[in-house]
Amino acid sequence: MKLREPAMTQPPQPVPTQETQPFWDAARDGRVVLWRCDDCGRLAHPQAPRCPDCLSESLRARPYAGRVLLKGRTVLTVPAFEGQAVPAPVAECVIEDEPRITLIAQDPEDLTRTLAPGAPVTLSFTAPGGGVPLATIGGAA
């Protein structure tokens, strides 16, 4: 007999670690921080233990003020957790200066519906219920 998993009633929350805490602290303040290698200058995703290009361990969190580009979008039609409003537009975004870094963002106003891939968008953060901040699309940049 297969037991059924209990239904999720809250969205899953990321769990900040020592390495990712600067990202979440900045997100709570509405800012984007990425890791930059001190040796070669490559931008890296917050969970990277070392530079993906030169393998240096000299990565530091630095504010990112560059553009974010729309890569794609989808609309969730089946709730991921009990009580989730659907349809729920979601955008896949990339960092213009480092397109290998992808961010997934909510698009509650469906602003990306009329945008083509490559269009610049504004990325902000919201913290529903005071929880961990979630990336949200704020419109065309």
Coordinates of N, CA and C in Angstrom, one line a residue:
M1 N 0.8 -1.2 0.0 CA 0.0 0.0 0.0 C 0.9 1.2 0.0
K2 N 0.6 2.1 -0.9 CA 1.4 3.4 -1.0 C 0.8 4.4 -0.2
L3 N 1.6 5.0 0.7 CA 1.1 6.1 1.5 C 1.2 7.4 0.7
R4 N 0.1 8.2 0.9 CA 0.1 9.5 0.2 C 0.8 10.6 1.0
E5 N 1.7 11.3 0.4 CA 2.3 12.4 1.0 C 1.3 13.5 1.5
P6 N 1.5 14.1 2.6 CA 0.6 15.2 3.0 C 0.7 16.3 2.1
A7 N -0.4 17.0 1.8 CA -0.4 18.1 0.8 C 0.4 19.3 1.4
M8 N 1.2 19.9 0.6 CA 1.9 21.1 1.0 C 0.9 22.3 1.1
T9 N 0.9 23.0 2.2 CA 0.0 24.1 2.4 C 0.7 25.5 2.3
Q10 N 2.0 25.5 2.2 CA 2.8 26.7 2.1 C 3.8 26.5 0.9
P11 N 4.2 27.5 0.3 CA 5.2 27.4 -0.8 C 6.5 26.9 -0.1
P12 N 7.3 26.1 -0.9 CA 8.5 25.7 -0.3 C 9.4 26.9 -0.1
Q13 N 10.2 26.9 1.0 CA 11.0 28.1 1.3 C 12.5 27.6 1.1
P14 N 13.3 28.5 0.5 CA 14.7 28.2 0.4 C 15.3 28.3 1.8
V15 N 16.3 27.5 2.1 CA 17.0 27.5 3.4 C 18.4 28.2 3.2
P16 N 18.6 29.4 3.7 CA 19.9 30.1 3.5 C 20.9 29.3 4.3
T17 N 22.1 29.2 3.6 CA 23.3 28.6 4.3 C 24.3 29.8 4.5
Q18 N 25.4 29.4 5.2 CA 26.4 30.4 5.4 C 26.9 31.0 4.1
E19 N 27.0 30.2 3.0 CA 27.5 30.7 1.7 C 26.5 31.5 1.0
T20 N 25.2 31.3 1.2 CA 24.2 32.0 0.5 C 23.5 33.1 1.3
Q21 N 23.9 33.2 2.6 CA 23.2 34.2 3.4 C 23.4 35.7 2.8
P22 N 24.5 36.1 2.3 CA 24.6 37.4 1.7 C 23.6 37.7 0.6
F23 N 23.3 36.6 -0.2 CA 22.3 36.8 -1.3 C 20.9 37.0 -0.7
W24 N 20.5 36.3 0.3 CA 19.2 36.4 0.9 C 19.1 37.7 1.7
D25 N 20.2 38.1 2.4 CA 20.1 39.4 3.1 C 19.9 40.6 2.1
A26 N 20.6 40.5 1.0 CA 20.5 41.6 0.0 C 19.1 41.5 -0.6
A27 N 18.6 40.3 -0.9 CA 17.2 40.2 -1.4 C 16.2 40.8 -0.5
R28 N 16.4 40.6 0.8 CA 15.4 41.1 1.8 C 15.4 42.6 1.7
D29 N 16.6 43.2 1.3 CA 16.7 44.7 1.1 C 16.3 45.1 -0.3
G30 N 15.9 44.2 -1.1 CA 15.5 44.5 -2.5 C 16.7 44.6 -3.5
R31 N 17.8 44.1 -3.1 CA 19.0 44.2 -4.0 C 19.4 42.8 -4.5
V32 N 20.1 42.8 -5.6 CA 20.7 41.6 -6.2 C 22.2 41.6 -5.9
V33 N 22.7 40.5 -5.3 CA 24.1 40.3 -5.1 C 24.5 39.0 -5.8
L34 N 25.6 39.1 -6.5 CA 26.2 37.9 -7.1 C 27.7 37.7 -6.7
W35 N 28.2 36.6 -6.9 CA 29.6 36.3 -6.5 C 30.5 36.7 -7.7
R36 N 31.6 37.4 -7.4 CA 32.5 37.7 -8.4 C 33.9 37.2 -8.0
C37 N 34.6 36.5 -8.9 CA 35.9 36.0 -8.7 C 36.9 37.1 -8.6
D38 N 37.7 37.2 -7.5 CA 38.7 38.2 -7.4 C 39.9 38.0 -8.4
D39 N 40.1 36.7 -8.9 CA 41.2 36.4 -9.7 C 40.9 36.6 -11.2
C40 N 39.7 36.2 -11.7 CA 39.4 36.3 -13.1 C 38.3 37.2 -13.4
G41 N 37.5 37.6 -12.4 CA 36.4 38.6 -12.6 C 35.0 37.9 -13.0
R42 N 35.0 36.6 -13.2 CA 33.8 35.9 -13.6 C 32.7 36.0 -12.5
L43 N 31.5 36.3 -12.9 CA 30.3 36.3 -12.0 C 29.9 34.8 -11.8
A44 N 29.5 34.5 -10.6 CA 29.1 33.1 -10.3 C 27.8 33.1 -9.5
H45 N 27.1 32.0 -9.5 CA 25.9 31.8 -8.8 C 26.2 31.7 -7.3
P46 N 25.3 32.2 -6.4 CA 25.6 32.2 -5.0 C 26.1 30.9 -4.4
Q47 N 25.7 29.8 -4.9 CA 26.1 28.5 -4.3 C 27.5 28.0 -4.7
A48 N 28.1 28.7 -5.6 CA 29.4 28.2 -6.2 C 30.5 28.2 -5.1
P49 N 31.1 27.1 -4.8 CA 32.2 27.1 -3.8 C 33.5 27.6 -4.4
R50 N 33.6 27.6 -5.7 CA 34.8 28.2 -6.3 C 34.4 28.7 -7.7
C51 N 35.3 29.5 -8.3 CA 35.0 30.0 -9.6 C 34.9 28.9 -10.7
P52 N 33.8 28.9 -11.5 CA 33.6 27.9 -12.5 C 34.7 28.0 -13.6
D53 N 35.3 29.1 -13.8 CA 36.3 29.3 -14.9 C 37.7 28.9 -14.4
C54 N 38.2 29.6 -13.4 CA 39.6 29.4 -13.0 C 39.8 28.6 -11.7
L55 N 38.7 28.2 -11.1 CA 38.7 27.3 -9.9 C 39.2 28.0 -8.6
S56 N 39.4 29.3 -8.7 CA 39.8 30.1 -7.5 C 38.7 30.0 -6.4
E57 N 39.1 30.0 -5.2 CA 38.2 30.1 -4.1 C 38.0 31.5 -3.6
S58 N 38.5 32.5 -4.4 CA 38.4 33.9 -4.0 C 37.1 34.5 -4.6
L59 N 36.0 34.0 -4.2 CA 34.7 34.6 -4.6 C 34.2 35.4 -3.5
R60 N 33.6 36.6 -3.9 CA 33.0 37.5 -2.9 C 31.7 38.0 -3.4
A61 N 30.8 38.1 -2.5 CA 29.4 38.7 -2.8 C 29.6 40.2 -3.1
R62 N 29.1 40.6 -4.2 CA 29.1 42.0 -4.6 C 27.8 42.4 -5.2
P63 N 27.4 43.6 -5.0 CA 26.1 44.1 -5.5 C 26.1 44.0 -7.0
Y64 N 25.0 43.7 -7.6 CA 24.9 43.6 -9.1 C 23.8 44.6 -9.5
A65 N 24.2 45.6 -10.3 CA 23.3 46.6 -10.8 C 23.1 46.5 -12.3
G66 N 23.5 45.4 -12.9 CA 23.4 45.2 -14.3 C 21.9 44.8 -14.7
R67 N 21.8 44.6 -16.0 CA 20.4 44.2 -16.4 C 20.1 42.7 -16.3
V68 N 18.9 42.4 -16.2 CA 18.3 41.1 -16.2 C 17.5 40.9 -17.5
L69 N 17.7 39.8 -18.2 CA 17.0 39.7 -19.5 C 16.0 38.5 -19.4
L70 N 14.9 38.6 -20.0 CA 13.9 37.5 -20.1 C 14.4 36.4 -21.0
K71 N 14.4 35.2 -20.5 CA 14.9 34.1 -21.3 C 13.6 33.3 -21.8
G72 N 12.7 33.2 -20.9 CA 11.5 32.4 -21.3 C 10.4 32.6 -20.2
R73 N 9.3 32.0 -20.4 CA 8.2 32.2 -19.4 C 7.3 31.0 -19.6
T74 N 6.5 30.7 -18.5 CA 5.5 29.7 -18.6 C 4.4 30.1 -17.6
V75 N 3.3 29.4 -17.7 CA 2.2 29.7 -16.8 C 1.8 28.4 -16.1
L76 N 2.0 28.3 -14.8 CA 1.6 27.1 -14.0 C 0.1 27.1 -13.9
T77 N -0.5 26.0 -14.3 CA -2.0 25.8 -14.3 C -2.4 24.8 -13.2
V78 N -1.5 24.1 -12.6 CA -1.8 23.2 -11.5 C -1.1 23.7 -10.3
P79 N -1.8 23.9 -9.2 CA -1.1 24.5 -8.0 C 0.0 23.5 -7.5
A80 N 1.1 24.1 -7.1 CA 2.2 23.4 -6.5 C 2.0 23.0 -5.1
F81 N 1.1 23.8 -4.4 CA 0.8 23.6 -3.0 C -0.7 24.1 -2.8
E82 N -1.3 23.5 -1.8 CA -2.7 23.8 -1.5 C -2.9 25.3 -1.3
G83 N -3.8 25.9 -2.0 CA -4.1 27.3 -1.8 C -3.3 28.2 -2.8
Q84 N -2.4 27.7 -3.6 CA -1.7 28.5 -4.6 C -2.7 29.0 -5.6
A85 N -2.6 30.3 -5.9 CA -3.5 30.8 -7.0 C -2.9 30.4 -8.3
V86 N -3.8 29.9 -9.2 CA -3.4 29.6 -10.6 C -4.5 30.3 -11.5
P87 N -4.1 30.7 -12.7 CA -2.8 30.5 -13.3 C -1.7 31.4 -12.6
A88 N -0.5 30.9 -12.6 CA 0.6 31.6 -12.0 C 1.8 31.7 -13.0
P89 N 1.9 32.9 -13.6 CA 3.0 33.1 -14.6 C 4.4 33.1 -13.9
V90 N 5.3 32.5 -14.5 CA 6.7 32.4 -14.0 C 7.6 32.8 -15.1
A91 N 8.7 33.6 -14.8 CA 9.6 34.0 -15.8 C 11.0 33.4 -15.5
E92 N 11.7 33.0 -16.6 CA 13.1 32.5 -16.5 C 13.9 33.7 -17.0
C93 N 14.8 34.2 -16.2 CA 15.7 35.3 -16.5 C 17.1 35.0 -16.4
V94 N 17.9 35.7 -17.2 CA 19.4 35.5 -17.1 C 20.0 36.9 -16.8
I95 N 21.2 36.8 -16.2 CA 22.0 38.0 -16.0 C 22.7 38.4 -17.3
E96 N 22.5 39.6 -17.7 CA 23.0 40.0 -19.0 C 24.5 39.8 -19.1
D97 N 25.3 40.2 -18.0 CA 26.7 40.1 -18.0 C 27.2 38.6 -17.9
E98 N 26.3 37.7 -17.5 CA 26.7 36.3 -17.3 C 25.5 35.4 -17.6
P99 N 25.2 35.2 -18.9 CA 23.9 34.5 -19.2 C 23.9 33.0 -18.7
R100 N 25.0 32.5 -18.1 CA 25.0 31.2 -17.6 C 24.3 31.2 -16.2
I101 N 24.0 32.4 -15.6 CA 23.3 32.4 -14.3 C 21.9 32.7 -14.6
T102 N 21.0 31.8 -14.2 CA 19.6 31.8 -14.4 C 18.9 32.1 -13.1
L103 N 17.9 32.9 -13.2 CA 17.0 33.2 -12.0 C 15.6 32.9 -12.4
I104 N 14.8 32.3 -11.6 CA 13.4 32.1 -11.8 C 12.7 33.1 -10.9
A105 N 11.7 33.7 -11.6 CA 11.0 34.8 -10.9 C 9.5 34.7 -11.1
Q106 N 8.7 35.0 -10.1 CA 7.3 35.1 -10.2 C 6.9 36.3 -11.1
D107 N 5.8 36.2 -11.7 CA 5.3 37.3 -12.6 C 3.8 37.5 -12.3
P108 N 3.5 37.9 -11.1 CA 2.1 38.0 -10.7 C 1.2 38.8 -11.5
E109 N 1.7 39.8 -12.2 CA 0.9 40.7 -13.1 C 1.0 40.3 -14.5
D110 N 1.6 39.1 -14.8 CA 1.8 38.6 -16.2 C 2.4 39.6 -17.1
L111 N 3.3 40.4 -16.6 CA 4.0 41.5 -17.4 C 4.8 40.9 -18.6
T112 N 5.3 39.7 -18.5 CA 6.1 39.2 -19.5 C 5.3 38.6 -20.7
R113 N 4.0 38.6 -20.6 CA 3.1 38.0 -21.6 C 3.4 38.6 -23.0
T114 N 3.7 39.9 -23.1 CA 3.9 40.5 -24.4 C 5.4 40.8 -24.7
L115 N 6.3 40.3 -23.8 CA 7.7 40.5 -24.1 C 8.4 39.4 -24.8
A116 N 9.3 39.7 -25.7 CA 10.0 38.6 -26.4 C 11.3 38.2 -25.6
P117 N 11.8 37.0 -25.8 CA 13.0 36.6 -25.1 C 14.1 37.6 -25.4
G118 N 14.9 37.9 -24.4 CA 16.0 38.9 -24.6 C 15.6 40.3 -24.1
A119 N 14.3 40.5 -23.8 CA 13.8 41.8 -23.4 C 14.3 42.1 -22.0
P120 N 14.8 43.3 -21.7 CA 15.2 43.6 -20.3 C 14.0 43.7 -19.4
V121 N 14.1 43.2 -18.2 CA 13.1 43.2 -17.2 C 13.6 43.7 -15.9
T122 N 12.7 44.2 -15.0 CA 13.1 44.7 -13.7 C 12.9 43.5 -12.7
L123 N 13.9 43.2 -11.9 CA 13.8 42.1 -11.0 C 13.8 42.8 -9.6
S124 N 12.8 42.4 -8.8 CA 12.7 42.8 -7.4 C 12.4 41.6 -6.5
F125 N 12.3 41.9 -5.3 CA 12.1 40.8 -4.3 C 10.9 41.1 -3.4
T126 N 10.1 40.1 -3.1 CA 9.0 40.3 -2.2 C 9.2 39.2 -1.2
A127 N 8.8 39.4 0.1 CA 8.9 38.5 1.1 C 7.5 38.2 1.7
P128 N 6.7 37.3 1.0 CA 5.4 37.0 1.5 C 5.3 36.5 2.9
G129 N 4.5 37.1 3.7 CA 4.4 36.7 5.1 C 5.7 36.9 5.9
G130 N 6.6 37.8 5.4 CA 7.8 38.0 6.1 C 8.8 36.9 6.0
G131 N 8.6 35.9 5.1 CA 9.5 34.8 4.9 C 10.7 35.2 4.1
V132 N 11.3 34.1 3.4 CA 12.4 34.3 2.6 C 12.0 35.1 1.3
P133 N 12.7 36.1 0.9 CA 12.3 36.9 -0.3 C 12.3 36.0 -1.5
L134 N 11.4 36.3 -2.4 CA 11.3 35.6 -3.7 C 11.4 36.6 -4.8
A135 N 12.1 36.2 -5.8 CA 12.3 37.0 -7.0 C 11.0 37.3 -7.7
T136 N 10.7 38.5 -8.1 CA 9.5 38.9 -8.8 C 9.8 39.8 -9.9
I137 N 9.1 39.6 -11.0 CA 9.3 40.5 -12.2 C 8.5 41.7 -11.9
G138 N 9.1 42.9 -12.2 CA 8.5 44.2 -11.9 C 8.2 44.9 -13.2
G139 N 8.4 44.3 -14.4 CA 8.0 44.9 -15.7 C 9.3 45.1 -16.5
A140 N 9.0 45.7 -17.7 CA 10.1 46.0 -18.6 C 11.1 47.0 -18.0
A141 N 12.3 46.8 -18.2 CA 13.4 47.7 -17.7 C 13.6 48.9 -18.7

